[in-house]
Coordinates of C-alpha atoms in Angstrom, one line a residue:
Chain A
X27 CA 20.6 97.6 21.1
X28 CA 22.3 97.2 18.2
X29 CA 26.4 96.9 17.6
X30 CA 28.6 100.2 17.1
X31 CA 31.7 100.0 16.8
X32 CA 33.5 103.1 17.6
X33 CA 37.3 101.8 15.5
X34 CA 36.5 98.8 13.7
X35 CA 40.5 97.6 12.2
X36 CA 40.4 94.9 9.4
X37 CA 43.1 93.4 8.9
X38 CA 43.8 91.9 5.7
X39 CA 41.3 93.7 3.4
X40 CA 41.0 90.8 0.4
X41 CA 37.0 88.9 -0.6
X42 CA 36.4 88.2 3.4
X43 CA 37.8 91.8 5.0
X44 CA 36.6 93.0 2.3
X45 CA 33.1 91.9 2.5
X46 CA 33.4 92.6 6.8
X47 CA 34.0 96.4 6.3
X48 CA 31.4 96.8 3.4
X49 CA 28.6 95.3 5.4
X50 CA 29.7 96.5 9.1
X51 CA 29.5 100.1 6.4
X52 CA 26.0 99.7 4.8
X53 CA 25.1 98.2 8.4
X54 CA 26.6 101.7 9.9
X55 CA 27.9 99.1 12.6
X56 CA 31.5 100.8 12.9
X57 CA 31.9 104.3 13.6
X58 CA 34.4 104.4 11.8
X59 CA 36.6 100.7 9.6
X60 CA 40.4 101.3 8.7
X61 CA 41.9 98.8 6.2
X62 CA 45.2 97.1 7.5
X63 CA 47.7 95.6 4.8
X64 CA 51.4 95.7 3.5
X65 CA 50.2 97.1 -0.3
X66 CA 49.1 100.1 -0.3
X67 CA 47.9 100.2 -2.9
X68 CA 45.4 96.5 -2.8
X69 CA 44.0 99.7 0.5
X70 CA 43.4 102.0 -1.9
X71 CA 41.5 99.6 -4.5
X72 CA 39.1 98.9 -0.8
X73 CA 38.2 102.2 0.1
X74 CA 37.7 102.6 -3.9
X75 CA 34.9 99.9 -3.8
X76 CA 33.7 101.0 -0.3
X77 CA 34.9 98.8 2.0
X78 CA 37.2 100.9 4.2
X79 CA 37.2 103.8 5.9
X80 CA 40.5 104.6 5.9
X81 CA 43.7 102.4 5.3
X82 CA 47.2 102.0 6.8
X83 CA 50.4 99.9 6.6
X84 CA 51.3 100.6 10.0
X85 CA 49.3 97.9 12.8
X86 CA 50.1 100.3 15.6
X87 CA 48.7 103.4 13.5
X88 CA 46.4 102.0 13.2
X89 CA 45.2 100.0 16.2
X90 CA 45.2 103.4 18.4
X91 CA 42.3 104.1 20.3
X92 CA 40.7 101.0 17.8
X93 CA 37.8 99.0 20.1
X94 CA 37.4 96.3 17.2
X95 CA 40.4 94.2 15.3
X96 CA 38.8 91.4 12.9
X97 CA 41.8 89.6 11.5
X98 CA 41.4 88.2 7.4
X99 CA 44.8 86.7 7.1
X100 CA 45.3 83.1 6.0
X101 CA 45.6 80.3 9.0
X102 CA 49.2 80.2 8.6
X103 CA 50.2 83.4 8.6
X104 CA 47.3 84.5 11.2
X105 CA 48.3 81.8 14.0
X106 CA 52.0 83.4 13.9
X107 CA 50.3 86.9 13.4
X108 CA 49.1 87.4 17.5
X109 CA 52.9 87.7 18.2
X110 CA 53.9 90.8 16.7
X111 CA 49.5 92.4 16.8
X112 CA 48.7 91.5 21.0
X113 CA 50.7 94.5 22.9
X114 CA 49.1 97.2 19.9
X115 CA 45.2 96.5 20.7
X116 CA 43.6 98.7 23.3
X117 CA 42.6 97.3 26.9
X118 CA 39.1 95.6 26.7
X119 CA 39.5 95.7 22.3
X120 CA 36.8 93.2 20.9
X121 CA 39.4 91.1 18.9
X122 CA 38.3 87.5 16.5
X123 CA 39.2 86.2 13.4
X124 CA 38.2 84.7 10.1
X125 CA 40.5 82.0 10.0
X126 CA 39.2 77.9 9.4
X127 CA 41.0 76.2 10.7
X128 CA 40.9 77.3 15.1
X129 CA 42.5 75.3 17.6
X130 CA 46.3 76.0 16.8
X131 CA 45.4 79.8 16.3
X132 CA 43.6 80.0 19.1
X133 CA 45.9 78.5 21.3
X134 CA 48.4 81.2 20.5
X135 CA 46.3 84.0 21.1
X136 CA 45.2 83.6 24.2
X137 CA 48.9 83.5 24.7
X138 CA 49.3 86.1 23.2
X139 CA 45.7 88.6 24.9
X140 CA 45.9 87.0 28.2
X141 CA 42.5 88.9 30.1
X142 CA 44.3 91.6 27.8
X143 CA 40.8 91.7 25.1
X144 CA 37.7 90.0 24.5
X145 CA 38.8 87.4 21.8
X146 CA 36.7 84.4 20.5
X147 CA 37.9 83.0 16.8
X148 CA 35.3 83.0 14.9
X149 CA 35.0 81.2 10.9
X150 CA 32.5 82.3 8.9
X151 CA 31.8 79.7 5.4
X152 CA 31.5 82.3 3.0
X153 CA 33.7 82.8 0.2
X154 CA 33.9 80.9 -3.6
X155 CA 36.5 80.2 -5.7
X156 CA 37.2 84.0 -6.5
X157 CA 39.4 85.3 -4.3
X158 CA 40.5 89.4 -3.7
X159 CA 38.8 92.5 -3.0
X160 CA 37.3 92.6 -6.1
X161 CA 35.0 89.5 -5.2
X162 CA 33.9 91.6 -1.9
X163 CA 30.5 91.8 -1.8
X164 CA 28.9 93.7 1.3
X165 CA 26.3 90.6 1.1
X166 CA 28.4 87.8 1.6
X167 CA 27.2 86.4 4.7
X168 CA 24.1 86.9 4.3
X169 CA 22.5 83.2 5.4
X170 CA 26.2 81.5 5.9
X171 CA 27.1 79.9 8.8
X172 CA 29.7 80.8 10.6
X173 CA 31.0 79.2 13.5
X174 CA 32.5 80.9 17.1
X175 CA 34.4 79.2 18.6
X176 CA 35.2 80.5 22.1
X177 CA 37.1 78.2 25.2
X178 CA 36.8 77.9 29.0
X179 CA 38.6 81.3 28.7
X180 CA 37.4 83.4 26.3
X181 CA 35.2 86.1 28.6
X182 CA 31.1 86.3 28.0
X183 CA 31.3 89.6 26.2
X184 CA 33.2 88.0 23.7
X185 CA 31.0 85.6 23.5
X186 CA 28.6 88.3 23.1
X187 CA 29.9 90.8 20.7
X188 CA 30.7 88.0 17.9
X189 CA 27.7 86.7 17.7
X190 CA 25.8 90.6 17.8
X191 CA 28.5 91.2 14.1
X192 CA 28.1 88.0 12.2
X193 CA 24.1 88.5 12.9
X194 CA 24.7 91.5 12.6
X195 CA 26.0 91.0 8.8
X196 CA 23.4 88.7 8.2
X197 CA 25.9 85.2 9.2
X198 CA 24.1 82.4 11.1
X199 CA 26.0 81.5 13.7
X200 CA 27.1 78.7 15.5
X201 CA 29.1 78.2 18.3
X202 CA 32.2 74.6 18.6
X203 CA 35.2 74.7 20.7
X204 CA 38.2 74.7 18.1
X205 CA 39.0 72.0 18.5
X206 CA 35.5 70.5 17.7
X207 CA 35.4 72.8 15.6
X208 CA 38.2 72.0 13.0
X209 CA 37.0 68.3 13.4
X210 CA 33.5 68.9 11.3
X211 CA 35.7 71.3 9.3
X212 CA 37.9 68.2 8.6
X213 CA 35.3 66.3 7.5
X214 CA 32.9 69.2 5.6
X215 CA 35.1 71.4 4.0
X216 CA 39.6 69.4 4.3
X217 CA 38.7 66.6 3.8
X218 CA 36.0 67.3 0.3
X219 CA 38.5 69.6 -1.2
X220 CA 41.9 66.9 -0.9
X221 CA 39.7 64.4 -2.7
X222 CA 38.9 66.1 -5.0
X223 CA 42.3 67.3 -5.5
X224 CA 43.0 63.5 -5.8
X225 CA 40.2 62.9 -8.0
X226 CA 41.9 65.0 -10.4
X227 CA 45.9 62.9 -9.2
X228 CA 43.0 59.7 -10.3
X229 CA 41.7 60.5 -13.6
X230 CA 45.3 62.5 -14.9
X231 CA 47.0 59.8 -13.7
X232 CA 45.4 56.9 -15.4
X233 CA 46.8 58.3 -18.7
X234 CA 43.8 58.6 -21.2
X235 CA 43.9 61.4 -23.9
X236 CA 43.8 64.8 -22.0
X237 CA 41.8 65.9 -24.7
X238 CA 39.4 62.7 -24.2
X239 CA 39.1 63.5 -21.0
X240 CA 38.0 67.2 -21.4
X241 CA 35.3 67.1 -23.6
X242 CA 33.8 63.8 -21.4
X243 CA 34.3 64.6 -18.6
X244 CA 30.0 64.6 -17.9
X245 CA 27.9 67.7 -14.5
X246 CA 29.2 64.8 -12.4
X247 CA 32.8 64.6 -12.4
X248 CA 32.5 68.6 -12.9
X249 CA 30.9 68.7 -9.3
X250 CA 32.6 66.1 -7.7
X251 CA 35.3 69.0 -8.3
X252 CA 34.5 71.2 -8.6
X253 CA 36.6 73.1 -5.4
X254 CA 39.7 71.2 -6.8
X255 CA 40.2 74.5 -8.5
X256 CA 40.4 76.6 -5.3
X257 CA 43.5 78.9 -4.3
X258 CA 46.6 76.5 -4.2
X259 CA 48.6 78.6 -1.7
X260 CA 45.9 79.5 0.7
X261 CA 43.6 76.0 0.8
X262 CA 48.5 74.6 1.6
X263 CA 48.2 76.0 4.8
X264 CA 44.5 74.9 5.8
X265 CA 45.4 71.9 5.7
X266 CA 48.8 72.2 7.4
X267 CA 47.0 74.2 10.2
X268 CA 45.1 71.0 10.8
X269 CA 47.2 68.1 9.6
X270 CA 46.1 65.8 13.2
X271 CA 41.8 66.2 12.7
X272 CA 42.3 66.3 7.9
X273 CA 44.5 62.9 9.0
X274 CA 42.1 60.8 11.0
X275 CA 39.5 62.3 8.0
X276 CA 41.3 60.8 5.8
X277 CA 42.5 58.0 8.4
X278 CA 38.5 57.7 7.5
X279 CA 37.6 57.6 3.9
X280 CA 40.9 55.6 3.3
X281 CA 39.1 52.6 5.3
X282 CA 35.1 53.2 3.5
X283 CA 37.0 53.4 0.7
X284 CA 39.0 49.4 0.9
X285 CA 35.6 48.0 2.4
X286 CA 33.7 49.5 -1.3
X287 CA 37.1 47.8 -3.2
X288 CA 36.7 44.2 -1.1
X289 CA 32.8 44.8 -2.0
X290 CA 32.2 45.6 -5.7
X291 CA 31.3 42.7 -8.6
X292 CA 30.5 40.2 -5.5
X293 CA 26.9 39.4 -6.1
X294 CA 25.9 38.1 -2.6
X295 CA 26.9 42.3 -1.6
X296 CA 24.6 44.1 -3.8
X297 CA 21.5 43.7 -1.3
X298 CA 24.4 45.2 1.2
X299 CA 25.7 48.1 -0.9
X300 CA 22.3 49.2 -2.4
X301 CA 21.8 49.3 1.6
X302 CA 24.8 50.9 1.7
X303 CA 23.7 53.9 -1.4
X304 CA 20.1 54.3 -0.5
X305 CA 21.2 55.5 3.5
X306 CA 24.2 58.3 1.9
X307 CA 21.8 60.1 -0.1
X308 CA 18.9 59.5 1.9
X309 CA 22.0 62.0 3.7
X310 CA 22.8 63.8 0.9
X311 CA 18.9 65.1 0.9
X312 CA 19.3 66.2 4.4
X313 CA 21.7 68.9 4.6
X314 CA 20.8 71.9 5.0
X315 CA 20.2 73.8 1.4
X316 CA 22.9 76.6 0.7
X317 CA 24.2 79.2 -2.0
X318 CA 26.7 78.2 -4.1
X319 CA 30.3 79.4 -4.0
X320 CA 32.9 77.8 -1.8
X321 CA 33.8 77.7 1.9
X322 CA 37.2 77.9 3.2
Chain B
X8 CA 20.9 62.2 -45.5
X9 CA 18.6 62.5 -42.6
X10 CA 18.0 59.5 -40.4
X11 CA 14.4 57.9 -40.3
X12 CA 13.8 54.5 -38.7
X13 CA 10.6 53.1 -40.3
X14 CA 9.2 51.5 -37.2
X15 CA 11.0 52.3 -34.2
X16 CA 11.0 50.0 -31.0
X17 CA 12.6 52.3 -27.0
X18 CA 12.9 49.7 -24.8
X19 CA 12.5 51.0 -20.9
X20 CA 10.7 54.2 -21.1
X21 CA 11.8 55.7 -18.3
X22 CA 14.5 59.1 -18.0
X23 CA 16.9 58.3 -20.9
X24 CA 14.0 55.6 -22.8
X25 CA 11.6 58.2 -22.6
X26 CA 14.1 61.7 -23.6
X27 CA 15.1 59.4 -26.5
X28 CA 11.0 58.7 -27.8
X29 CA 10.4 62.3 -27.7
X30 CA 13.8 63.3 -29.5
X31 CA 13.2 60.8 -32.8
X32 CA 9.7 61.7 -32.8
X33 CA 10.0 66.6 -32.5
X34 CA 13.2 65.4 -34.9
X35 CA 10.5 62.8 -37.5
X36 CA 13.6 60.3 -37.0
X37 CA 10.6 57.1 -36.4
X38 CA 7.5 56.5 -38.4
X39 CA 7.1 55.0 -35.6
X40 CA 7.9 55.0 -32.2
X41 CA 6.6 52.0 -29.9
X42 CA 7.8 51.6 -26.7
X43 CA 8.2 48.2 -25.0
X44 CA 7.8 47.1 -21.4
X45 CA 6.8 45.8 -18.6
X46 CA 4.5 48.2 -16.5
X47 CA 0.5 48.9 -19.1
X48 CA 0.2 52.0 -16.6
X49 CA 3.7 53.5 -17.4
X50 CA 3.6 53.1 -21.1
X51 CA 0.7 54.3 -20.9
X52 CA 2.1 57.7 -18.8
X53 CA 4.5 58.1 -21.7
X54 CA 2.5 58.0 -25.2
X55 CA 0.6 60.7 -22.8
X56 CA 3.9 62.2 -22.3
X57 CA 4.9 62.2 -26.2
X58 CA 7.7 59.9 -26.0
X59 CA 6.2 57.3 -27.8
X60 CA 3.4 56.2 -30.1
X61 CA 2.6 53.0 -29.9
X62 CA 3.2 51.0 -26.3
X63 CA 3.8 46.9 -26.1
X64 CA 4.5 44.6 -23.4
X65 CA 4.9 41.9 -25.1
X66 CA 8.6 42.2 -26.9
X67 CA 8.2 39.4 -29.9
X68 CA 5.0 41.5 -30.8
X69 CA 7.2 45.1 -31.0
X70 CA 10.1 44.1 -32.5
X71 CA 8.5 42.0 -35.7
X72 CA 9.0 44.4 -38.5
X73 CA 11.2 47.0 -36.5
X74 CA 14.2 48.4 -38.1
X75 CA 15.4 49.8 -34.6
X76 CA 16.5 48.8 -31.0
X77 CA 17.0 51.7 -28.9
X78 CA 17.6 49.5 -25.1
X79 CA 17.3 51.7 -22.4
X80 CA 17.4 49.4 -19.1
X81 CA 20.2 49.4 -16.7
X82 CA 23.3 47.5 -16.7
X83 CA 22.7 44.2 -15.0
X84 CA 18.7 44.2 -16.5
X85 CA 20.2 45.3 -20.4
X86 CA 24.1 42.1 -20.2
X87 CA 21.0 39.5 -19.0
X88 CA 18.1 40.5 -21.7
X89 CA 20.4 40.2 -25.1
X90 CA 20.0 36.3 -25.1
X91 CA 16.1 36.7 -25.0
X92 CA 15.4 39.8 -27.3
X93 CA 18.0 38.6 -29.5
X94 CA 16.1 36.3 -31.6
X95 CA 13.7 38.4 -31.6
X96 CA 15.3 41.2 -34.1
X97 CA 14.5 41.3 -37.7
X98 CA 17.5 40.4 -39.8
X99 CA 19.3 44.2 -40.7
X100 CA 17.6 45.6 -37.6
X101 CA 19.8 48.8 -35.6
X102 CA 20.4 47.5 -32.3
X103 CA 22.1 49.8 -29.9
X104 CA 21.5 51.1 -25.7
X105 CA 22.2 53.9 -23.1
X106 CA 24.1 51.5 -20.6
X107 CA 26.5 53.0 -18.3
X108 CA 29.0 49.9 -18.6
X109 CA 30.6 48.6 -21.4
X110 CA 32.6 45.6 -21.7
X111 CA 30.7 42.8 -20.3
X112 CA 27.5 44.5 -22.0
X113 CA 29.0 44.9 -25.1
X114 CA 30.1 40.7 -25.9
X115 CA 26.4 39.4 -24.4
X116 CA 25.0 41.1 -27.7
X117 CA 27.6 40.3 -29.8
X118 CA 27.6 36.8 -28.4
X119 CA 23.3 36.4 -29.4
X120 CA 23.3 38.4 -32.5
X121 CA 26.2 37.4 -34.2
X122 CA 26.0 39.1 -38.0
X123 CA 22.8 39.0 -37.8
X124 CA 21.8 43.0 -36.8
X125 CA 24.0 46.7 -37.4
X126 CA 25.1 46.1 -33.2
X127 CA 26.5 48.8 -31.2
X128 CA 27.2 49.9 -27.7
X129 CA 25.5 53.5 -26.6
X130 CA 25.8 55.3 -23.5
X131 CA 24.7 59.1 -23.9
X132 CA 25.8 60.9 -20.7
X133 CA 23.3 62.9 -20.1
X134 CA 20.9 62.2 -16.7
X135 CA 20.1 63.9 -13.4
X136 CA 19.8 62.6 -10.2
X137 CA 15.7 62.6 -11.6
X138 CA 14.7 58.7 -13.3
X139 CA 11.7 57.4 -14.0
X140 CA 9.6 58.9 -17.3
X141 CA 7.9 62.4 -15.9
X142 CA 11.3 63.4 -16.0
X143 CA 11.9 62.8 -19.4
X144 CA 13.0 65.4 -22.3
X145 CA 13.1 66.1 -26.0
X146 CA 15.7 68.0 -25.3
X147 CA 18.3 65.9 -23.2
X148 CA 20.6 65.2 -25.5
X149 CA 21.3 67.7 -27.2
X150 CA 25.2 69.0 -25.9
X151 CA 25.5 65.4 -23.5
X152 CA 28.7 63.8 -24.8
X153 CA 27.4 60.0 -26.3
X154 CA 30.0 57.2 -26.2
X155 CA 29.0 54.8 -29.8
X156 CA 31.9 52.2 -29.0
X157 CA 32.8 49.8 -32.0
X158 CA 34.9 45.9 -31.8
X159 CA 36.3 45.2 -34.3
X160 CA 32.8 42.9 -35.2
X161 CA 30.8 46.0 -35.2
X162 CA 29.7 46.2 -38.4
X163 CA 30.4 50.2 -40.6
X164 CA 26.6 50.5 -40.9
X165 CA 25.1 50.4 -36.8
X166 CA 28.9 52.9 -36.6
X167 CA 27.2 54.9 -39.7
X168 CA 23.8 54.5 -38.2
X169 CA 24.5 55.5 -33.6
X170 CA 26.5 58.2 -34.9
X171 CA 23.8 59.4 -37.1
X172 CA 20.6 59.1 -35.1
X173 CA 22.7 59.5 -31.5
X174 CA 24.4 63.5 -33.5
X175 CA 20.1 64.5 -35.0
X176 CA 19.5 64.1 -31.3
X177 CA 21.9 66.6 -30.2
X178 CA 24.8 65.2 -28.5
X179 CA 28.4 65.2 -29.7
X180 CA 29.6 61.8 -30.3
X181 CA 32.8 60.3 -29.0
X182 CA 34.4 56.9 -30.4
X183 CA 35.7 54.3 -27.8
X184 CA 36.3 50.8 -27.9
X185 CA 34.2 48.9 -24.2
X186 CA 37.1 48.3 -22.7
X187 CA 38.4 52.4 -22.6
X188 CA 35.4 53.4 -22.5
X189 CA 34.5 51.2 -19.5
X190 CA 38.4 52.7 -18.2
X191 CA 37.4 56.0 -18.1
X192 CA 34.0 56.1 -16.8
X193 CA 35.6 54.5 -14.2
X194 CA 37.6 57.3 -13.6
X195 CA 34.7 59.6 -14.7
X196 CA 32.0 59.1 -13.6
X197 CA 31.7 56.1 -11.3
X198 CA 35.1 56.1 -8.7
X199 CA 33.7 60.2 -8.5
X200 CA 30.3 58.8 -7.4
X201 CA 31.2 55.9 -5.2
X202 CA 34.5 58.8 -3.6
X203 CA 30.8 61.4 -2.7
X204 CA 28.7 58.5 -1.0
X205 CA 32.5 57.5 1.1
X206 CA 32.9 60.9 1.5
X207 CA 29.1 61.2 3.5
X208 CA 30.0 57.8 4.6
X209 CA 33.3 59.5 5.8
X210 CA 31.3 62.4 8.3
X211 CA 28.7 60.5 9.8
X212 CA 31.0 57.1 10.7
X213 CA 32.7 60.3 12.9
X214 CA 29.7 61.0 15.3
X215 CA 29.4 64.5 15.0
X216 CA 25.6 65.6 16.6
X217 CA 23.5 65.4 12.8
X218 CA 21.7 68.5 13.0
X219 CA 24.9 70.5 13.3
X220 CA 26.2 68.6 10.3
X221 CA 23.3 69.9 8.4
X222 CA 23.5 73.2 9.4
X223 CA 26.9 73.7 9.0
X224 CA 28.1 72.2 5.5
X225 CA 29.2 74.2 2.9
X226 CA 28.8 74.4 -0.4
X227 CA 32.2 72.4 -0.8
X228 CA 30.5 70.1 0.8
X229 CA 27.3 69.9 -0.9
X230 CA 29.1 70.0 -4.1
X231 CA 31.7 67.3 -3.7
X232 CA 29.1 64.8 -1.8
X233 CA 25.4 66.1 -5.6
X234 CA 26.2 63.0 -7.1
X235 CA 25.0 60.8 -4.0
X236 CA 21.6 61.6 -4.1
X237 CA 21.7 59.3 -7.2
X238 CA 19.0 55.8 -7.8
X239 CA 20.7 53.3 -5.2
X240 CA 19.8 50.2 -6.7
X241 CA 20.7 51.8 -10.3
X242 CA 24.4 53.0 -9.3
X243 CA 25.3 49.4 -7.3
X244 CA 24.5 48.3 -11.1
X245 CA 27.1 50.2 -12.1
X246 CA 29.8 49.7 -9.6
X247 CA 29.5 46.1 -9.8
X248 CA 29.2 45.4 -14.0
X249 CA 32.4 47.6 -14.0
X250 CA 34.5 46.1 -10.4
X251 CA 37.2 45.6 -11.8
X252 CA 37.4 49.4 -14.0
X253 CA 36.1 50.3 -10.4
X254 CA 38.7 47.9 -8.5
X255 CA 41.6 50.0 -10.7
X256 CA 40.5 53.2 -9.9
X257 CA 40.2 52.6 -6.6
X258 CA 43.7 51.3 -5.8
X259 CA 44.5 55.0 -7.3
X260 CA 42.9 57.2 -5.6
X261 CA 43.9 54.8 -2.5
X262 CA 47.3 55.3 -3.1
X263 CA 46.6 59.5 -3.4
X264 CA 45.2 59.5 -0.5
X265 CA 47.9 57.8 1.0
X266 CA 50.3 59.8 0.1
X267 CA 48.3 62.7 1.2
X268 CA 48.3 62.0 4.2
X269 CA 52.2 61.5 5.0
X270 CA 53.2 64.9 3.3
X271 CA 50.5 66.4 5.5
X272 CA 51.6 69.4 7.7
X273 CA 55.9 68.7 7.1
X274 CA 56.3 72.2 6.3
X275 CA 58.9 71.1 4.1
X276 CA 56.3 69.7 2.4
X277 CA 54.3 72.7 1.6
X278 CA 56.2 73.8 -1.3
X279 CA 55.4 70.4 -3.1
X280 CA 51.6 71.2 -2.4
X281 CA 50.9 74.0 -3.3
X282 CA 52.3 72.9 -7.0
X283 CA 50.2 69.4 -7.2
X284 CA 47.1 71.9 -5.9
X285 CA 48.0 74.1 -8.3
X286 CA 48.1 71.6 -11.2
X287 CA 45.0 70.2 -10.0
X288 CA 43.0 73.6 -9.9
X289 CA 44.8 74.1 -13.9
X290 CA 43.3 71.1 -15.0
X291 CA 40.1 71.2 -13.7
X292 CA 39.6 74.1 -15.2
X293 CA 39.8 73.0 -18.0
X294 CA 37.2 70.3 -18.3
X295 CA 34.7 71.4 -21.2
X296 CA 32.4 73.7 -19.2
X297 CA 28.8 71.9 -19.5
X298 CA 25.0 71.4 -18.3
X299 CA 24.1 70.2 -14.6
X300 CA 22.7 67.3 -14.2
X301 CA 24.2 64.1 -13.6
X302 CA 25.0 61.1 -15.7
X303 CA 25.3 58.0 -15.6

């Protein structure tokens, strides 16, 4: 049977929340999609764009009679919000989020909801350097990977509802517990982002004429640093929320870069370096191809 | 007046050499384009594809009566080849190359040619993960940046001929001395490449299930590591030839990554981190847009 919410509340109607609203409405997966947020103007715009049916800035009003709440807030805001939301969520409602860091937020949500709601963390890997509801698209999740992050406390019905919702909007669902998710994301998303930023900082610290730098930066540099153009405030939250795992990944990268540093330019290490370069090229070539754009 | 070579010898008819041959022939910039290489089969293929008029595996035969030699060999091979080529190059001929590391090679060429030839180093920043003459295109250099790297010993006529040749095939010519070129490339090309390789190595060293890694690696990781898929043997030569400058760039990057490592997850550093992320995003946004593909 197709998933059908009676009243699905989307808290935060930016790129992800707006796109999810559009997708739920387009596929008739909810009777009413209710947008909840701080800015009435932004909510009105979301309604104009077809992302929500109803809107309110009042959480209690939004959640009355709701059977689903999807929180689409930045990671730090998300973690701090569960305490205020939990008492307003009707018993048995499905609750999830789209945050890109899970461990702390999931633990906090489980503390606040106890057994009252069907809570599970989600992380759809979709998005782009764009942000805001203007960039939202009903097909944003199609073909994207989406993590759901159950723990031993997660009710089975939360797992199945989340899997049906995300696959219903076109995502490929992957399962990992919150700690493992955060380690994976540290390596696959947060470390590459931070490294892109550090590459830009390194090149500019070199003090070469900025104009020349801009003119000759080739596609290699542009590809490697594309993700450095993301939303600064969002990424600071992501880095901070995932600091322990990201520090481990950074330690690993720094060790490997230091190893390379010591091997460079020694004739006797040439064959070993070629082998390492070949192995990385093979591994890189095996990555699933996928939509362009930038997941957080 | 348009540049017109009588007999232009292209040593090495792979992606760059083949593309240059096509471009010179298409624009009637040479009476005869002669392909010189080790493999007759590869040279025949280059002729079939329209990259050269004539071909030979004999350097003396190729260079007899030549007024231009463009060496399109990998960096280490290039540097070691000047000694053998110099005695065969007719007096006053124009000589350049397409190597992505310049300091050692240019110094060696100047030692070997003395004042007999119009030598100058070149580095067209064009190419892709592809290699070989099958990937060659007559418009490869259009819109690409191309360094020419004069030294105090470079004859004026070498500078003007190189500038006319590269702008004649559509490149934007930039000038830097060999040491500065190598420093710039260390930061803008070699460091990003090495970092992409190190990111792949770091993520795989994490020991998470390879299948999951492949399935969920998002576009951020794919962009950041795209250049890791380059030609391993070529990149080992580039790294080794540019080892001193690349080590300096690596030291800079490692320092910056270590700084980030220590700042992560401290509430009091949040504002400073947002500011750094914003600055990098701005700088990244100011880079000249350009063709995709991968310069070496």
